[in-house]
Short mmCIF file of C-alpha atoms in Angstrom, two decimals:
data_model
loop_
_atom_site.label_atom_id
_atom_site.label_comp_id
_atom_site.label_asym_id
_atom_site.label_seq_id
_atom_site.Cartn_x
_atom_site.Cartn_y
_atom_site.Cartn_z
CA MET E 12 2.02 -9.55 7.68
CA PHE E 13 -1.07 -7.97 6.23
CA THR E 14 -3.89 -8.94 3.87
CA GLY E 15 -4.42 -5.81 1.78
CA ILE E 16 -7.90 -5.29 3.11
CA ILE E 17 -7.97 -1.62 4.14
CA THR E 18 -9.70 -1.07 7.56
CA ASP E 19 -9.39 2.72 8.02
CA VAL E 20 -8.42 5.88 6.15
CA GLY E 21 -6.16 7.88 8.30
CA GLU E 22 -4.83 11.47 7.97
CA ILE E 23 -1.28 12.72 8.18
CA VAL E 24 -1.45 15.59 10.74
CA ALA E 25 2.30 16.45 11.10
CA VAL E 26 5.54 15.85 9.25
CA GLU E 27 8.92 16.52 10.63
CA ALA E 28 12.23 16.11 8.90
CA ARG E 29 14.90 14.48 11.06
CA GLY E 30 18.08 14.47 9.05
CA SER E 31 17.53 12.02 6.21
CA ALA E 32 14.50 10.54 7.98
CA ARG E 33 10.95 11.63 8.62
CA HIS E 34 8.79 11.64 11.78
CA LEU E 35 5.06 11.69 11.11
CA ALA E 36 1.91 11.84 13.15
CA VAL E 37 -1.21 10.01 11.86
CA ALA E 38 -4.82 10.50 13.03
CA CYS E 39 -7.14 7.44 12.75
CA SER E 40 -10.31 5.98 14.06
CA TYR E 41 -8.71 2.85 15.64
CA PRO E 42 -9.23 2.59 19.43
CA ALA E 43 -6.04 3.58 21.16
CA ASP E 44 -5.99 0.20 23.10
CA SER E 45 -5.81 -1.58 19.72
CA LEU E 46 -2.46 0.03 18.86
CA PRO E 47 0.20 -0.94 21.43
CA LEU E 48 3.54 0.68 21.22
CA GLY E 49 5.67 -1.18 18.71
CA ALA E 50 2.65 -2.36 16.65
CA SER E 51 3.06 -2.66 12.97
CA VAL E 52 0.65 -0.72 10.80
CA CYS E 53 0.49 -0.69 7.05
CA HIS E 54 0.30 2.86 5.64
CA MET E 55 -0.39 2.97 1.90
CA GLY E 56 1.35 -0.36 1.69
CA ILE E 57 4.33 0.61 3.90
CA CYS E 58 4.86 -1.27 7.22
CA LEU E 59 5.76 1.25 9.91
CA THR E 60 6.04 0.91 13.65
CA VAL E 61 3.92 2.86 16.19
CA THR E 62 6.31 4.85 18.38
CA SER E 63 3.78 6.78 20.51
CA LEU E 64 0.04 7.39 20.71
CA ALA E 65 -2.63 9.41 22.39
CA GLU E 66 -6.35 9.99 22.21
CA GLN E 67 -7.27 13.48 20.78
CA GLY E 68 -11.04 14.06 20.72
CA ASN E 69 -12.74 11.19 18.85
CA ARG E 70 -9.48 10.14 17.05
CA THR E 71 -6.37 8.30 18.01
CA VAL E 72 -3.11 9.97 16.97
CA PHE E 73 0.05 7.94 16.71
CA THR E 74 3.59 8.61 15.45
CA ILE E 75 5.83 6.70 13.02
CA ASP E 76 9.31 7.09 11.75
CA ALA E 77 10.54 6.53 8.18
CA SER E 78 14.12 5.90 7.15
CA ALA E 79 16.01 7.21 4.18
CA GLU E 80 15.51 3.73 2.55
CA THR E 81 11.77 3.98 2.97
CA LEU E 82 11.74 7.50 1.49
CA ALA E 83 13.86 6.33 -1.47
CA ARG E 84 11.63 3.39 -2.33
CA THR E 85 8.15 4.74 -1.71
CA THR E 86 5.83 7.79 -2.09
CA LEU E 87 6.25 8.67 1.60
CA GLY E 88 8.78 11.45 0.98
CA ALA E 89 6.08 13.52 -0.67
CA TRP E 90 3.53 13.15 2.11
CA GLN E 91 2.32 16.40 3.76
CA ALA E 92 -0.06 17.22 6.57
CA GLY E 93 -3.64 16.63 5.37
CA LYS E 94 -2.82 13.66 3.20
CA LYS E 95 -5.28 10.73 3.51
CA VAL E 96 -3.69 7.36 3.88
CA ASN E 97 -5.01 3.80 3.69
CA LEU E 98 -4.38 1.94 6.91
CA GLU E 99 -4.39 -1.74 7.98
CA ARG E 100 -3.30 -3.33 11.36
CA ALA E 101 -1.16 -6.32 11.35
CA LEU E 102 -2.79 -9.77 10.67
CA ARG E 103 -3.38 -11.88 13.82
CA ILE E 104 -3.36 -15.65 13.98
CA GLY E 105 -7.03 -16.66 13.34
CA ASP E 106 -7.94 -13.59 11.31
CA GLU E 107 -9.67 -14.09 7.95
CA LEU E 108 -7.26 -13.83 5.00
CA GLY E 109 -9.58 -11.84 2.78
CA GLY E 110 -7.02 -10.47 0.37
CA HIS E 111 -3.55 -11.93 -0.11
CA ILE E 112 -0.43 -12.01 1.88
CA VAL E 113 1.10 -8.55 1.96
CA THR E 114 4.38 -7.89 3.82
CA GLY E 115 4.34 -4.13 3.77
CA HIS E 116 7.75 -4.14 2.18
CA VAL E 117 7.11 -1.90 -0.87
CA ASP E 118 9.16 -2.89 -4.00
CA GLY E 119 8.82 0.48 -5.77
CA VAL E 120 6.46 3.12 -7.19
CA ALA E 121 4.04 2.71 -10.05
CA GLU E 122 2.15 5.43 -11.91
CA ILE E 123 -1.51 5.65 -12.82
CA VAL E 124 -1.65 5.98 -16.64
CA SER E 125 -5.46 6.44 -16.93
CA ARG E 126 -8.74 6.05 -15.06
CA ASP E 127 -12.03 5.22 -16.67
CA ASP E 128 -15.18 5.38 -14.61
CA THR E 129 -18.31 3.36 -15.66
CA ASP E 130 -21.51 2.55 -13.57
CA GLY E 131 -19.72 3.27 -10.27
CA THR E 132 -16.67 1.13 -10.99
CA ALA E 133 -13.17 2.52 -11.98
CA ARG E 134 -10.81 0.87 -14.50
CA PHE E 135 -7.19 1.86 -13.86
CA VAL E 136 -4.21 1.34 -16.03
CA PHE E 137 -0.85 1.44 -14.15
CA ARG E 138 2.69 1.47 -15.35
CA ALA E 139 5.00 -0.66 -13.20
CA PRO E 140 8.76 -0.19 -12.74
CA LYS E 141 10.32 -2.39 -15.39
CA ASP E 142 12.13 -4.62 -12.93
CA LEU E 143 8.78 -5.46 -11.30
CA ALA E 144 6.74 -5.99 -14.45
CA LYS E 145 7.66 -9.69 -14.60
CA PHE E 146 6.04 -10.37 -11.25
CA ILE E 147 2.62 -9.11 -12.46
CA ALA E 148 0.35 -11.64 -14.08
CA GLU E 149 -3.21 -11.65 -15.47
CA LYS E 150 -5.66 -12.66 -12.69
CA GLY E 151 -2.80 -12.56 -10.17
CA SER E 152 -2.69 -10.31 -7.08
CA VAL E 153 -0.85 -7.07 -6.49
CA ALA E 154 -0.82 -4.63 -3.58
CA LEU E 155 -1.20 -0.98 -4.57
CA ASP E 156 -1.20 1.67 -1.87
CA GLY E 157 -1.65 -1.21 0.55
CA THR E 158 -4.85 -2.53 -1.27
CA SER E 159 -5.03 -6.09 -2.39
CA LEU E 160 -6.21 -6.11 -6.01
CA THR E 161 -6.67 -8.46 -8.82
CA VAL E 162 -4.87 -7.87 -12.18
CA ASN E 163 -7.28 -7.81 -15.13
CA GLY E 164 -4.70 -7.77 -17.89
CA VAL E 165 -0.95 -7.17 -18.61
CA ASP E 166 0.72 -5.49 -21.57
CA GLY E 167 4.44 -5.04 -21.23
CA ASP E 168 5.04 -2.90 -18.22
CA THR E 169 1.37 -1.74 -17.91
CA PHE E 170 -1.43 -3.56 -16.32
CA THR E 171 -5.17 -2.98 -15.60
CA VAL E 172 -7.20 -3.18 -12.33
CA THR E 173 -10.89 -2.68 -11.90
CA MET E 174 -12.23 -1.34 -8.57
CA ILE E 175 -15.72 -1.73 -7.38
CA PRO E 176 -17.75 1.10 -5.70
CA HIS E 177 -17.13 -0.20 -2.22
CA THR E 178 -13.28 -0.12 -2.61
CA LEU E 179 -13.54 3.40 -4.06
CA ALA E 180 -15.62 4.53 -1.13
CA VAL E 181 -13.65 3.06 1.78
CA THR E 182 -10.15 3.75 0.61
CA THR E 183 -8.17 6.64 -0.94
CA TRP E 184 -8.76 5.23 -4.41
CA GLY E 185 -11.96 7.39 -4.85
CA ASP E 186 -9.75 10.39 -5.40
CA ALA E 187 -6.95 8.76 -7.38
CA LYS E 188 -6.31 10.21 -10.85
CA ALA E 189 -4.00 9.75 -13.83
CA GLY E 190 -0.43 10.80 -13.06
CA ASP E 191 -0.58 9.89 -9.37
CA ARG E 192 2.31 7.69 -8.04
CA VAL E 193 1.37 4.67 -5.95
CA ASN E 194 3.33 2.18 -3.81
CA ILE E 195 3.51 -1.28 -5.34
CA GLU E 196 4.34 -4.60 -3.68
CA ALA E 197 4.63 -7.64 -5.96
CA ASP E 198 2.85 -10.91 -4.96
CA MET E 199 5.14 -13.00 -2.83
CA MET E 200 4.19 -16.22 -4.73
CA ALA E 201 5.00 -14.50 -8.04
CA ARG E 202 8.33 -13.42 -6.78
CA TYR E 203 9.36 -16.95 -5.74
CA ALA E 204 8.07 -18.42 -8.93
CA ALA E 205 10.20 -16.05 -10.96
CA ARG E 206 13.19 -16.79 -8.74
CA LEU E 207 12.75 -20.55 -9.25
CA ALA E 208 12.43 -20.09 -13.03
CA ASP E 209 15.65 -18.00 -13.11
CA ALA E 210 17.47 -20.60 -10.98
CA LYS E 211 16.37 -23.39 -13.31
CA ALA E 212 17.43 -21.41 -16.38
CA GLY E 213 20.79 -20.77 -14.81
CA GLY E 214 21.29 -24.45 -13.95
CA TYR E 215 21.38 -23.92 -10.18
#
């Protein structure tokens, strides 16, 4: 489990195709002793397992593997060396839950429709996949590229989010632009609420 509070921006330093899967190396500023083998790390909203790690200069470099399923459902298949990625280590018992509960199981890919910058803030309009739009509610939570964000408004399959200067500065969102594709994870509570409503309507 994660919170959607980004704690580092890493860099993809190598990508290797392994059949239908991918093997990637990621450089970050986390201390090596804080990333045990088998640790779960959220990469742009995708929960992936640390398979090896080493210290290289002032950075820690670790490896991850992504399956064909992950490549099909997320933006990871387009990642190349040099790409910056939002990172978050797994939530530990006793940690502050500053965002909302994020599983790291990406539901699909949304698109940035527009970006409007005013006084250091940025207002984004996103288009969600139609099957996910019902889970997005005004003033509800959504995880986009691993970042816990509050929905300002909803119009059909589009929704708006406003990001403050701090978020833009400490994540990859500062460089985001219209046309970019982003990983989206619907809020768990919204998903269960929709499922209960469907069950009630269906009489079971």
